[in-house]
Amino acid sequence: MNATVYFLLRLAIGASMFGHGLVRIPKLQAFSSWMAESFEKSLLPKTVVVPFSYALPIAELFIGLLLIAGLFTKTALVVAAIVMVILVFGTALIENWEALPSQLIHAAFFAFLLQFIVANTISLDSLIK
């Protein structure tokens, strides 16, 4: 795979994750309340949903930063994919089928980038090696 193509895809998905976290952190309480309310009738207890709702935007922000910088890229992609699996599961539990395609697209990007990690040459990871 072309290093430039890999770099641009990594930047795009990194910007998406970073943006998700960036806009949610200033309104963290409201985001958490919204998420807790969304899961009120699901199988997941509030004691699981609320801590996750506070951790998610922070994880999104840091994953996004790491991907944009190309730092610890493989680890960031694995963690991002795990976050997406959790989000897909939660989304299915509350039957929010409209949100599912976006989450699956993110998961596919992470898997694709992991598959071609050797092309990650335009990155801080490469500079550090």
N, CA, C and O atoms as CSV, one atom per row, in Angstrom:
chain,resi,resn,atom,element,x,y,z
A,1,MET,N,N,0.846,-1.179,0.000
A,1,MET,CA,C,0.000,0.000,0.000
A,1,MET,C,C,0.892,1.242,0.000
A,1,MET,O,O,1.956,1.258,0.619
A,2,ASN,N,N,0.457,2.241,-0.677
A,2,ASN,CA,C,1.164,3.505,-0.763
A,2,ASN,C,C,1.168,4.199,0.606
A,2,ASN,O,O,0.126,4.297,1.255
A,3,ALA,N,N,2.317,4.672,1.035
A,3,ALA,CA,C,2.456,5.327,2.339
A,3,ALA,C,C,1.596,6.582,2.443
A,3,ALA,O,O,1.062,6.890,3.508
A,4,THR,N,N,1.468,7.299,1.340
A,4,THR,CA,C,0.652,8.524,1.350
A,4,THR,C,C,-0.826,8.200,1.548
A,4,THR,O,O,-1.524,8.885,2.296
A,5,VAL,N,N,-1.292,7.162,0.880
A,5,VAL,CA,C,-2.690,6.731,1.036
A,5,VAL,C,C,-2.933,6.313,2.483
A,5,VAL,O,O,-3.932,6.708,3.083
A,6,TYR,N,N,-2.034,5.521,3.042
A,6,TYR,CA,C,-2.160,5.081,4.428
A,6,TYR,C,C,-2.207,6.288,5.360
A,6,TYR,O,O,-3.059,6.367,6.246
A,7,PHE,N,N,-1.293,7.219,5.154
A,7,PHE,CA,C,-1.213,8.428,5.962
A,7,PHE,C,C,-2.534,9.205,5.923
A,7,PHE,O,O,-3.036,9.629,6.964
A,8,LEU,N,N,-3.088,9.388,4.741
A,8,LEU,CA,C,-4.335,10.145,4.603
A,8,LEU,C,C,-5.514,9.429,5.266
A,8,LEU,O,O,-6.348,10.069,5.906
A,9,LEU,N,N,-5.584,8.109,5.116
A,9,LEU,CA,C,-6.648,7.345,5.784
A,9,LEU,C,C,-6.498,7.402,7.301
A,9,LEU,O,O,-7.485,7.530,8.026
A,10,ARG,N,N,-5.249,7.305,7.779
A,10,ARG,CA,C,-4.994,7.388,9.221
A,10,ARG,C,C,-5.390,8.766,9.750
A,10,ARG,O,O,-5.979,8.878,10.825
A,11,LEU,N,N,-5.066,9.810,8.994
A,11,LEU,CA,C,-5.445,11.171,9.397
A,11,LEU,C,C,-6.962,11.338,9.443
A,11,LEU,O,O,-7.499,11.940,10.373
A,12,ALA,N,N,-7.643,10.805,8.441
A,12,ALA,CA,C,-9.097,10.962,8.368
A,12,ALA,C,C,-9.800,10.295,9.554
A,12,ALA,O,O,-10.646,10.909,10.205
A,13,ILE,N,N,-9.452,9.059,9.824
A,13,ILE,CA,C,-10.122,8.359,10.921
A,13,ILE,C,C,-9.666,8.924,12.263
A,13,ILE,O,O,-10.441,8.958,13.219
A,14,GLY,N,N,-8.417,9.364,12.337
A,14,GLY,CA,C,-7.926,10.018,13.552
A,14,GLY,C,C,-8.662,11.320,13.819
A,14,GLY,O,O,-9.005,11.620,14.962
A,15,ALA,N,N,-8.907,12.097,12.763
A,15,ALA,CA,C,-9.645,13.356,12.913
A,15,ALA,C,C,-11.075,13.097,13.361
A,15,ALA,O,O,-11.626,13.861,14.154
A,16,SER,N,N,-11.675,12.031,12.862
A,16,SER,CA,C,-13.030,11.679,13.283
A,16,SER,C,C,-13.071,11.355,14.774
A,16,SER,O,O,-13.919,11.862,15.508
A,17,MET,N,N,-12.149,10.509,15.209
A,17,MET,CA,C,-12.116,10.146,16.632
A,17,MET,C,C,-11.804,11.367,17.498
A,17,MET,O,O,-12.459,11.597,18.515
A,18,PHE,N,N,-10.810,12.141,17.096
A,18,PHE,CA,C,-10.433,13.338,17.840
A,18,PHE,C,C,-11.620,14.304,17.934
A,18,PHE,O,O,-11.900,14.855,18.999
A,19,GLY,N,N,-12.306,14.497,16.814
A,19,GLY,CA,C,-13.461,15.387,16.794
A,19,GLY,C,C,-14.585,14.920,17.698
A,19,GLY,O,O,-15.218,15.727,18.380
A,20,HIS,N,N,-14.837,13.611,17.706
A,20,HIS,CA,C,-15.868,13.070,18.601
A,20,HIS,C,C,-15.542,13.418,20.056
A,20,HIS,O,O,-16.402,13.891,20.800
A,21,GLY,N,N,-14.298,13.180,20.446
A,21,GLY,CA,C,-13.904,13.480,21.821
A,21,GLY,C,C,-13.900,14.964,22.113
A,21,GLY,O,O,-14.361,15.392,23.171
A,22,LEU,N,N,-13.384,15.754,21.185
A,22,LEU,CA,C,-13.243,17.197,21.385
A,22,LEU,C,C,-14.573,17.884,21.639
A,22,LEU,O,O,-14.664,18.748,22.511
A,23,VAL,N,N,-15.606,17.514,20.893
A,23,VAL,CA,C,-16.894,18.179,21.075
A,23,VAL,C,C,-17.658,17.652,22.292
A,23,VAL,O,O,-18.539,18.335,22.814
A,24,ARG,N,N,-17.330,16.461,22.737
A,24,ARG,CA,C,-18.059,15.883,23.870
A,24,ARG,C,C,-17.466,16.269,25.224
A,24,ARG,O,O,-18.199,16.380,26.207
A,25,ILE,N,N,-16.170,16.472,25.289
A,25,ILE,CA,C,-15.529,16.753,26.579
A,25,ILE,C,C,-16.061,18.038,27.239
A,25,ILE,O,O,-16.304,18.025,28.446
A,26,PRO,N,N,-16.250,19.139,26.506
A,26,PRO,CA,C,-16.780,20.335,27.174
A,26,PRO,C,C,-18.193,20.157,27.731
A,26,PRO,O,O,-18.589,20.864,28.658
A,27,LYS,N,N,-18.940,19.229,27.176
A,27,LYS,CA,C,-20.311,18.978,27.646
A,27,LYS,C,C,-20.430,17.545,28.184
A,27,LYS,O,O,-21.416,16.851,27.934
A,28,LEU,N,N,-19.412,17.129,28.918
A,28,LEU,CA,C,-19.316,15.747,29.394
A,28,LEU,C,C,-20.508,15.321,30.240
A,28,LEU,O,O,-21.019,14.212,30.083
A,29,GLN,N,N,-20.948,16.190,31.130
A,29,GLN,CA,C,-22.097,15.866,31.993
A,29,GLN,C,C,-23.349,15.633,31.152
A,29,GLN,O,O,-24.076,14.664,31.371
A,30,ALA,N,N,-23.598,16.506,30.205
A,30,ALA,CA,C,-24.779,16.369,29.343
A,30,ALA,C,C,-24.674,15.111,28.482
A,30,ALA,O,O,-25.664,14.405,28.288
A,31,PHE,N,N,-23.478,14.832,27.968
A,31,PHE,CA,C,-23.272,13.623,27.168
A,31,PHE,C,C,-23.533,12.377,28.004
A,31,PHE,O,O,-24.192,11.441,27.550
A,32,SER,N,N,-23.014,12.372,29.226
A,32,SER,CA,C,-23.216,11.226,30.116
A,32,SER,C,C,-24.693,11.040,30.440
A,32,SER,O,O,-25.198,9.917,30.437
A,33,SER,N,N,-25.372,12.122,30.713
A,33,SER,CA,C,-26.809,12.041,31.007
A,33,SER,C,C,-27.586,11.496,29.821
A,33,SER,O,O,-28.477,10.661,29.978
A,34,TRP,N,N,-27.237,11.980,28.621
A,34,TRP,CA,C,-27.903,11.502,27.404
A,34,TRP,C,C,-27.676,9.999,27.226
A,34,TRP,O,O,-28.608,9.255,26.922
A,35,MET,N,N,-26.430,9.564,27.417
A,35,MET,CA,C,-26.126,8.151,27.223
A,35,MET,C,C,-26.837,7.293,28.272
A,35,MET,O,O,-27.398,6.246,27.947
A,36,ALA,N,N,-26.811,7.737,29.520
A,36,ALA,CA,C,-27.494,6.984,30.585
A,36,ALA,C,C,-28.982,6.872,30.283
A,36,ALA,O,O,-29.579,5.812,30.475
A,37,GLU,N,N,-29.576,7.948,29.816
A,37,GLU,CA,C,-30.997,7.933,29.470
A,37,GLU,C,C,-31.264,6.991,28.289
A,37,GLU,O,O,-32.272,6.285,28.266
A,38,SER,N,N,-30.357,6.987,27.319
A,38,SER,CA,C,-30.516,6.120,26.147
A,38,SER,C,C,-30.504,4.642,26.530
A,38,SER,O,O,-31.128,3.817,25.864
A,39,PHE,N,N,-29.790,4.313,27.606
A,39,PHE,CA,C,-29.636,2.916,28.007
A,39,PHE,C,C,-30.546,2.511,29.172
A,39,PHE,O,O,-30.423,1.406,29.702
A,40,GLU,N,N,-31.458,3.403,29.567
A,40,GLU,CA,C,-32.337,3.110,30.710
A,40,GLU,C,C,-33.090,1.792,30.568
A,40,GLU,O,O,-33.239,1.059,31.545
A,41,LYS,N,N,-33.560,1.487,29.376
A,41,LYS,CA,C,-34.374,0.285,29.160
A,41,LYS,C,C,-33.568,-0.875,28.594
A,41,LYS,O,O,-34.141,-1.872,28.155
A,42,SER,N,N,-32.238,-0.751,28.599
A,42,SER,CA,C,-31.398,-1.827,28.062
A,42,SER,C,C,-31.007,-2.798,29.176
A,42,SER,O,O,-31.340,-2.600,30.344
A,43,LEU,N,N,-30.302,-3.837,28.784
A,43,LEU,CA,C,-29.819,-4.824,29.750
A,43,LEU,C,C,-28.661,-4.295,30.594
A,43,LEU,O,O,-28.374,-4.837,31.661
A,44,LEU,N,N,-28.001,-3.247,30.125
A,44,LEU,CA,C,-26.829,-2.728,30.837
A,44,LEU,C,C,-27.244,-1.860,32.018
A,44,LEU,O,O,-28.074,-0.963,31.869
A,45,PRO,N,N,-26.674,-2.119,33.182
A,45,PRO,CA,C,-27.012,-1.296,34.343
A,45,PRO,C,C,-26.352,0.081,34.264
A,45,PRO,O,O,-25.317,0.254,33.621
A,46,LYS,N,N,-26.962,1.038,34.921
A,46,LYS,CA,C,-26.447,2.406,34.951
A,46,LYS,C,C,-25.025,2.452,35.514
A,46,LYS,O,O,-24.238,3.324,35.146
A,47,THR,N,N,-24.697,1.514,36.403
A,47,THR,CA,C,-23.354,1.480,37.004
A,47,THR,C,C,-22.273,1.137,35.986
A,47,THR,O,O,-21.092,1.364,36.244
A,48,VAL,N,N,-22.655,0.597,34.844
A,48,VAL,CA,C,-21.718,0.322,33.757
A,48,VAL,C,C,-21.745,1.466,32.736
A,48,VAL,O,O,-20.702,1.903,32.249
A,49,VAL,N,N,-22.948,1.937,32.425
A,49,VAL,CA,C,-23.118,2.952,31.377
A,49,VAL,C,C,-22.490,4.283,31.765
A,49,VAL,O,O,-21.793,4.892,30.953
A,50,VAL,N,N,-22.718,4.741,32.973
A,50,VAL,CA,C,-22.240,6.072,33.373
A,50,VAL,C,C,-20.708,6.178,33.353
A,50,VAL,O,O,-20.185,7.123,32.763
A,51,PRO,N,N,-19.969,5.248,33.972
A,51,PRO,CA,C,-18.501,5.365,33.863
A,51,PRO,C,C,-18.008,5.302,32.418
A,51,PRO,O,O,-17.086,6.024,32.038
A,52,PHE,N,N,-18.625,4.437,31.618
A,52,PHE,CA,C,-18.235,4.343,30.210
A,52,PHE,C,C,-18.505,5.660,29.493
A,52,PHE,O,O,-17.707,6.090,28.661
A,53,SER,N,N,-19.617,6.294,29.810
A,53,SER,CA,C,-19.975,7.550,29.134
A,53,SER,C,C,-18.981,8.666,29.450
A,53,SER,O,O,-18.806,9.581,28.646
A,54,TYR,N,N,-18.340,8.601,30.590
A,54,TYR,CA,C,-17.309,9.588,30.929
A,54,TYR,C,C,-15.964,9.223,30.302
A,54,TYR,O,O,-15.195,10.106,29.922
A,55,ALA,N,N,-15.682,7.940,30.194
A,55,ALA,CA,C,-14.400,7.498,29.637
A,55,ALA,C,C,-14.361,7.591,28.109
A,55,ALA,O,O,-13.305,7.847,27.531
A,56,LEU,N,N,-15.500,7.387,27.460
A,56,LEU,CA,C,-15.541,7.337,26.000
A,56,LEU,C,C,-14.980,8.586,25.319
A,56,LEU,O,O,-14.104,8.456,24.464
A,57,PRO,N,N,-15.448,9.787,25.660
A,57,PRO,CA,C,-14.905,10.967,24.972
A,57,PRO,C,C,-13.400,11.157,25.190
A,57,PRO,O,O,-12.695,11.621,24.293
A,58,ILE,N,N,-12.923,10.807,26.355
A,58,ILE,CA,C,-11.491,10.923,26.639
A,58,ILE,C,C,-10.725,9.916,25.783
A,58,ILE,O,O,-9.682,10.243,25.217
A,59,ALA,N,N,-11.242,8.697,25.692
A,59,ALA,CA,C,-10.615,7.674,24.844
A,59,ALA,C,C,-10.626,8.112,23.384
A,59,ALA,O,O,-9.620,7.974,22.688
A,60,GLU,N,N,-11.756,8.640,22.916
A,60,GLU,CA,C,-11.851,9.093,21.530
A,60,GLU,C,C,-10.820,10.186,21.243
A,60,GLU,O,O,-10.146,10.159,20.214
A,61,LEU,N,N,-10.706,11.133,22.150
A,61,LEU,CA,C,-9.762,12.237,21.981
A,61,LEU,C,C,-8.323,11.729,21.886
A,61,LEU,O,O,-7.590,12.107,20.972
A,62,PHE,N,N,-7.919,10.876,22.825
A,62,PHE,CA,C,-6.541,10.379,22.836
A,62,PHE,C,C,-6.250,9.429,21.675
A,62,PHE,O,O,-5.168,9.479,21.091
A,63,ILE,N,N,-7.199,8.575,21.342
A,63,ILE,CA,C,-7.021,7.695,20.174
A,63,ILE,C,C,-6.836,8.559,18.930
A,63,ILE,O,O,-5.947,8.309,18.117
A,64,GLY,N,N,-7.674,9.565,18.793
A,64,GLY,CA,C,-7.572,10.463,17.647
A,64,GLY,C,C,-6.221,11.156,17.578
A,64,GLY,O,O,-5.609,11.225,16.513
A,65,LEU,N,N,-5.758,11.667,18.705
A,65,LEU,CA,C,-4.441,12.329,18.745
A,65,LEU,C,C,-3.323,11.375,18.330
A,65,LEU,O,O,-2.454,11.727,17.533
A,66,LEU,N,N,-3.360,10.163,18.882
A,66,LEU,CA,C,-2.322,9.176,18.547
A,66,LEU,C,C,-2.345,8.812,17.065
A,66,LEU,O,O,-1.294,8.668,16.440
A,67,LEU,N,N,-3.531,8.667,16.513
A,67,LEU,CA,C,-3.627,8.319,15.097
A,67,LEU,C,C,-3.197,9.477,14.202
A,67,LEU,O,O,-2.520,9.261,13.197
A,68,ILE,N,N,-3.572,10.674,14.549
A,68,ILE,CA,C,-3.149,11.835,13.768
A,68,ILE,C,C,-1.627,11.943,13.776
A,68,ILE,O,O,-1.012,12.206,12.742
A,69,ALA,N,N,-1.027,11.741,14.938
A,69,ALA,CA,C,0.430,11.843,15.064
A,69,ALA,C,C,1.148,10.613,14.506
A,69,ALA,O,O,2.325,10.680,14.153
A,70,GLY,N,N,0.443,9.510,14.430
A,70,GLY,CA,C,1.100,8.264,14.025
A,70,GLY,C,C,2.014,7.757,15.121
A,70,GLY,O,O,3.099,7.242,14.852
A,71,LEU,N,N,1.567,7.909,16.358
A,71,LEU,CA,C,2.343,7.486,17.523
A,71,LEU,C,C,1.635,6.309,18.193
A,71,LEU,O,O,0.436,6.374,18.467
A,72,PHE,N,N,2.376,5.240,18.453
A,72,PHE,CA,C,1.782,4.015,19.002
A,72,PHE,C,C,0.578,3.598,18.146
A,72,PHE,O,O,-0.469,3.209,18.663
A,73,THR,N,N,0.757,3.690,16.843
A,73,THR,CA,C,-0.345,3.508,15.901
A,73,THR,C,C,-1.018,2.147,16.030
A,73,THR,O,O,-2.246,2.069,16.065
A,74,LYS,N,N,-0.244,1.089,16.102
A,74,LYS,CA,C,-0.842,-0.251,16.178
A,74,LYS,C,C,-1.688,-0.390,17.442
A,74,LYS,O,O,-2.812,-0.890,17.389
A,75,THR,N,N,-1.156,0.046,18.560
A,75,THR,CA,C,-1.902,-0.021,19.824
A,75,THR,C,C,-3.156,0.842,19.757
A,75,THR,O,O,-4.229,0.422,20.190
A,76,ALA,N,N,-3.019,2.047,19.215
A,76,ALA,CA,C,-4.173,2.947,19.097
A,76,ALA,C,C,-5.262,2.320,18.236
A,76,ALA,O,O,-6.446,2.433,18.554
A,77,LEU,N,N,-4.870,1.660,17.149
A,77,LEU,CA,C,-5.852,1.020,16.269
A,77,LEU,C,C,-6.555,-0.151,16.957
A,77,LEU,O,O,-7.761,-0.337,16.791
A,78,VAL,N,N,-5.812,-0.929,17.718
A,78,VAL,CA,C,-6.417,-2.058,18.442
A,78,VAL,C,C,-7.399,-1.539,19.494
A,78,VAL,O,O,-8.516,-2.042,19.609
A,79,VAL,N,N,-6.978,-0.540,20.254
A,79,VAL,CA,C,-7.857,0.037,21.285
A,79,VAL,C,C,-9.095,0.651,20.622
A,79,VAL,O,O,-10.212,0.488,21.112
A,80,ALA,N,N,-8.890,1.352,19.517
A,80,ALA,CA,C,-10.015,1.955,18.801
A,80,ALA,C,C,-10.998,0.889,18.321
A,80,ALA,O,O,-12.212,1.069,18.419
A,81,ALA,N,N,-10.475,-0.207,17.807
A,81,ALA,CA,C,-11.345,-1.298,17.349
A,81,ALA,C,C,-12.134,-1.897,18.511
A,81,ALA,O,O,-13.312,-2.221,18.362
A,82,ILE,N,N,-11.495,-2.042,19.656
A,82,ILE,CA,C,-12.189,-2.555,20.847
A,82,ILE,C,C,-13.290,-1.591,21.275
A,82,ILE,O,O,-14.395,-2.015,21.616
A,83,VAL,N,N,-12.989,-0.295,21.255
A,83,VAL,CA,C,-14.015,0.713,21.574
A,83,VAL,C,C,-15.192,0.571,20.616
A,83,VAL,O,O,-16.346,0.648,21.037
A,84,MET,N,N,-14.911,0.364,19.340
A,84,MET,CA,C,-15.991,0.220,18.363
A,84,MET,C,C,-16.822,-1.038,18.617
A,84,MET,O,O,-18.043,-1.011,18.466
A,85,VAL,N,N,-16.179,-2.125,18.996
A,85,VAL,CA,C,-16.916,-3.355,19.312
A,85,VAL,C,C,-17.873,-3.088,20.472
A,85,VAL,O,O,-19.029,-3.511,20.438
A,86,ILE,N,N,-17.394,-2.393,21.489
A,86,ILE,CA,C,-18.241,-2.055,22.642
A,86,ILE,C,C,-19.401,-1.165,22.202
A,86,ILE,O,O,-20.544,-1.378,22.605
A,87,LEU,N,N,-19.100,-0.171,21.376
A,87,LEU,CA,C,-20.159,0.722,20.902
A,87,LEU,C,C,-21.180,-0.009,20.028
A,87,LEU,O,O,-22.381,0.234,20.145
A,88,VAL,N,N,-20.717,-0.891,19.165
A,88,VAL,CA,C,-21.635,-1.665,18.320
A,88,VAL,C,C,-22.550,-2.520,19.197
A,88,VAL,O,O,-23.758,-2.585,18.968
A,89,PHE,N,N,-21.972,-3.169,20.193
A,89,PHE,CA,C,-22.778,-4.000,21.098
A,89,PHE,C,C,-23.831,-3.154,21.821
A,89,PHE,O,O,-25.002,-3.528,21.882
A,90,GLY,N,N,-23.408,-2.025,22.362
A,90,GLY,CA,C,-24.344,-1.140,23.059
A,90,GLY,C,C,-25.420,-0.606,22.138
A,90,GLY,O,O,-26.589,-0.528,22.517
A,91,THR,N,N,-25.033,-0.243,20.942
A,91,THR,CA,C,-25.983,0.276,19.961
A,91,THR,C,C,-27.014,-0.787,19.593
A,91,THR,O,O,-28.194,-0.478,19.426
A,92,ALA,N,N,-26.575,-2.023,19.467
A,92,ALA,CA,C,-27.512,-3.120,19.179
A,92,ALA,C,C,-28.466,-3.335,20.350
A,92,ALA,O,O,-29.651,-3.598,20.147
A,93,LEU,N,N,-27.954,-3.225,21.572
A,93,LEU,CA,C,-28.814,-3.433,22.742
A,93,LEU,C,C,-29.951,-2.426,22.824
A,93,LEU,O,O,-31.046,-2.753,23.283
A,94,ILE,N,N,-29.690,-1.200,22.379
A,94,ILE,CA,C,-30.750,-0.185,22.429
A,94,ILE,C,C,-31.454,-0.021,21.077
A,94,ILE,O,O,-32.291,0.863,20.898
A,95,GLU,N,N,-31.095,-0.890,20.140
A,95,GLU,CA,C,-31.722,-0.913,18.813
A,95,GLU,C,C,-31.622,0.424,18.085
A,95,GLU,O,O,-32.571,0.858,17.431
A,96,ASN,N,N,-30.470,1.068,18.204
A,96,ASN,CA,C,-30.226,2.332,17.497
A,96,ASN,C,C,-29.561,2.005,16.159
A,96,ASN,O,O,-28.368,2.232,15.963
A,97,TRP,N,N,-30.361,1.472,15.258
A,97,TRP,CA,C,-29.836,0.965,13.997
A,97,TRP,C,C,-29.260,2.066,13.111
A,97,TRP,O,O,-28.433,1.785,12.244
A,98,GLU,N,N,-29.680,3.307,13.312
A,98,GLU,CA,C,-29.161,4.415,12.508
A,98,GLU,C,C,-27.691,4.700,12.812
A,98,GLU,O,O,-26.952,5.121,11.923
A,99,ALA,N,N,-27.258,4.478,14.047
A,99,ALA,CA,C,-25.870,4.753,14.446
A,99,ALA,C,C,-24.922,3.626,14.048
A,99,ALA,O,O,-23.714,3.833,13.934
A,100,LEU,N,N,-25.469,2.451,13.840
A,100,LEU,CA,C,-24.641,1.267,13.588
A,100,LEU,C,C,-23.736,1.378,12.358
A,100,LEU,O,O,-22.562,1.019,12.454
A,101,PRO,N,N,-24.222,1.856,11.209
A,101,PRO,CA,C,-23.335,1.921,10.034
A,101,PRO,C,C,-22.075,2.764,10.276
A,101,PRO,O,O,-20.985,2.377,9.854
A,102,SER,N,N,-22.212,3.882,10.934
A,102,SER,CA,C,-21.059,4.736,11.214
A,102,SER,C,C,-20.029,4.010,12.078
A,102,SER,O,O,-18.826,4.101,11.836
A,103,GLN,N,N,-20.511,3.300,13.074
A,103,GLN,CA,C,-19.605,2.559,13.956
A,103,GLN,C,C,-18.914,1.418,13.202
A,103,GLN,O,O,-17.728,1.161,13.404
A,104,LEU,N,N,-19.656,0.749,12.345
A,104,LEU,CA,C,-19.067,-0.344,11.562
A,104,LEU,C,C,-18.054,0.185,10.546
A,104,LEU,O,O,-17.041,-0.462,10.280
A,105,ILE,N,N,-18.327,1.351,9.987
A,105,ILE,CA,C,-17.357,1.962,9.064
A,105,ILE,C,C,-16.072,2.302,9.814
A,105,ILE,O,O,-14.977,2.050,9.312
A,106,HIS,N,N,-16.199,2.869,11.005
A,106,HIS,CA,C,-15.011,3.153,11.819
A,106,HIS,C,C,-14.243,1.852,12.097
A,106,HIS,O,O,-13.022,1.803,11.949
A,107,ALA,N,N,-14.958,0.815,12.495
A,107,ALA,CA,C,-14.309,-0.472,12.785
A,107,ALA,C,C,-13.580,-1.003,11.552
A,107,ALA,O,O,-12.475,-1.533,11.662
A,108,ALA,N,N,-14.198,-0.860,10.383
A,108,ALA,CA,C,-13.569,-1.322,9.141
A,108,ALA,C,C,-12.294,-0.528,8.845
A,108,ALA,O,O,-11.292,-1.099,8.413
A,109,PHE,N,N,-12.330,0.772,9.073
A,109,PHE,CA,C,-11.125,1.591,8.895
A,109,PHE,C,C,-10.002,1.106,9.804
A,109,PHE,O,O,-8.859,0.962,9.370
A,110,PHE,N,N,-10.334,0.857,11.064
A,110,PHE,CA,C,-9.303,0.414,12.007
A,110,PHE,C,C,-8.722,-0.929,11.590
A,110,PHE,O,O,-7.508,-1.127,11.642
A,111,ALA,N,N,-9.582,-1.846,11.177
A,111,ALA,CA,C,-9.116,-3.167,10.740
A,111,ALA,C,C,-8.251,-3.040,9.480
A,111,ALA,O,O,-7.210,-3.688,9.373
A,112,PHE,N,N,-8.677,-2.219,8.547
A,112,PHE,CA,C,-7.926,-2.009,7.309
A,112,PHE,C,C,-6.542,-1.435,7.612
A,112,PHE,O,O,-5.536,-1.910,7.086
A,113,LEU,N,N,-6.502,-0.420,8.455
A,113,LEU,CA,C,-5.224,0.203,8.812
A,113,LEU,C,C,-4.320,-0.766,9.566
A,113,LEU,O,O,-3.102,-0.750,9.387
A,114,LEU,N,N,-4.911,-1.605,10.405
A,114,LEU,CA,C,-4.110,-2.634,11.088
A,114,LEU,C,C,-3.531,-3.629,10.086
A,114,LEU,O,O,-2.375,-4.036,10.200
A,115,GLN,N,N,-4.340,-4.013,9.111
A,115,GLN,CA,C,-3.903,-4.979,8.106
A,115,GLN,C,C,-2.683,-4.469,7.329
A,115,GLN,O,O,-1.812,-5.248,6.941
A,116,PHE,N,N,-2.635,-3.168,7.112
A,116,PHE,CA,C,-1.565,-2.587,6.303
A,116,PHE,C,C,-0.633,-1.689,7.121
A,116,PHE,O,O,-0.109,-0.699,6.612
A,117,ILE,N,N,-0.435,-2.042,8.382
A,117,ILE,CA,C,0.375,-1.232,9.297
A,117,ILE,C,C,1.800,-1.019,8.779
A,117,ILE,O,O,2.435,-0.026,9.137
A,118,VAL,N,N,2.312,-1.921,7.951
A,118,VAL,CA,C,3.666,-1.757,7.400
A,118,VAL,C,C,3.782,-0.501,6.534
A,118,VAL,O,O,4.889,-0.014,6.300
A,119,ALA,N,N,2.660,0.023,6.061
A,119,ALA,CA,C,2.672,1.239,5.246
A,119,ALA,C,C,2.685,2.507,6.102
A,119,ALA,O,O,2.656,3.617,5.571
A,120,ASN,N,N,2.727,2.345,7.403
A,120,ASN,CA,C,2.692,3.482,8.326
A,120,ASN,C,C,4.070,4.142,8.437
A,120,ASN,O,O,4.650,4.222,9.520
A,121,THR,N,N,4.567,4.601,7.325
A,121,THR,CA,C,5.927,5.169,7.307
A,121,THR,C,C,5.945,6.684,7.476
A,121,THR,O,O,6.980,7.247,7.831
A,122,ILE,N,N,4.828,7.351,7.231
A,122,ILE,CA,C,4.721,8.791,7.473
A,122,ILE,C,C,4.090,8.962,8.848
A,122,ILE,O,O,2.885,9.186,8.969
A,123,SER,N,N,4.919,8.853,9.883
A,123,SER,CA,C,4.396,8.835,11.247
A,123,SER,C,C,5.504,9.082,12.255
A,123,SER,O,O,6.687,8.973,11.932
A,124,LEU,N,N,5.117,9.411,13.466
A,124,LEU,CA,C,6.101,9.524,14.544
A,124,LEU,C,C,6.700,8.158,14.873
A,124,LEU,O,O,7.863,8.060,15.265
A,125,ASP,N,N,5.899,7.110,14.712
A,125,ASP,CA,C,6.414,5.761,14.934
A,125,ASP,C,C,7.660,5.506,14.067
A,125,ASP,O,O,8.657,4.954,14.531
A,126,SER,N,N,7.571,5.920,12.806
A,126,SER,CA,C,8.713,5.728,11.886
A,126,SER,C,C,9.913,6.568,12.287
A,126,SER,O,O,11.054,6.114,12.197
A,127,LEU,N,N,9.660,7.773,12.722
A,127,LEU,CA,C,10.765,8.648,13.134
A,127,LEU,C,C,11.484,8.117,14.371
A,127,LEU,O,O,12.699,8.256,14.504
A,128,ILE,N,N,10.716,7.506,15.274
A,128,ILE,CA,C,11.278,6.983,16.514
A,128,ILE,C,C,12.129,5.740,16.265
A,128,ILE,O,O,13.120,5.514,16.959
A,129,LYS,N,N,11.742,4.931,15.270
A,129,LYS,CA,C,12.472,3.680,14.988
A,129,LYS,C,C,13.859,3.968,14.560
A,129,LYS,O,O,14.623,3.044,14.280
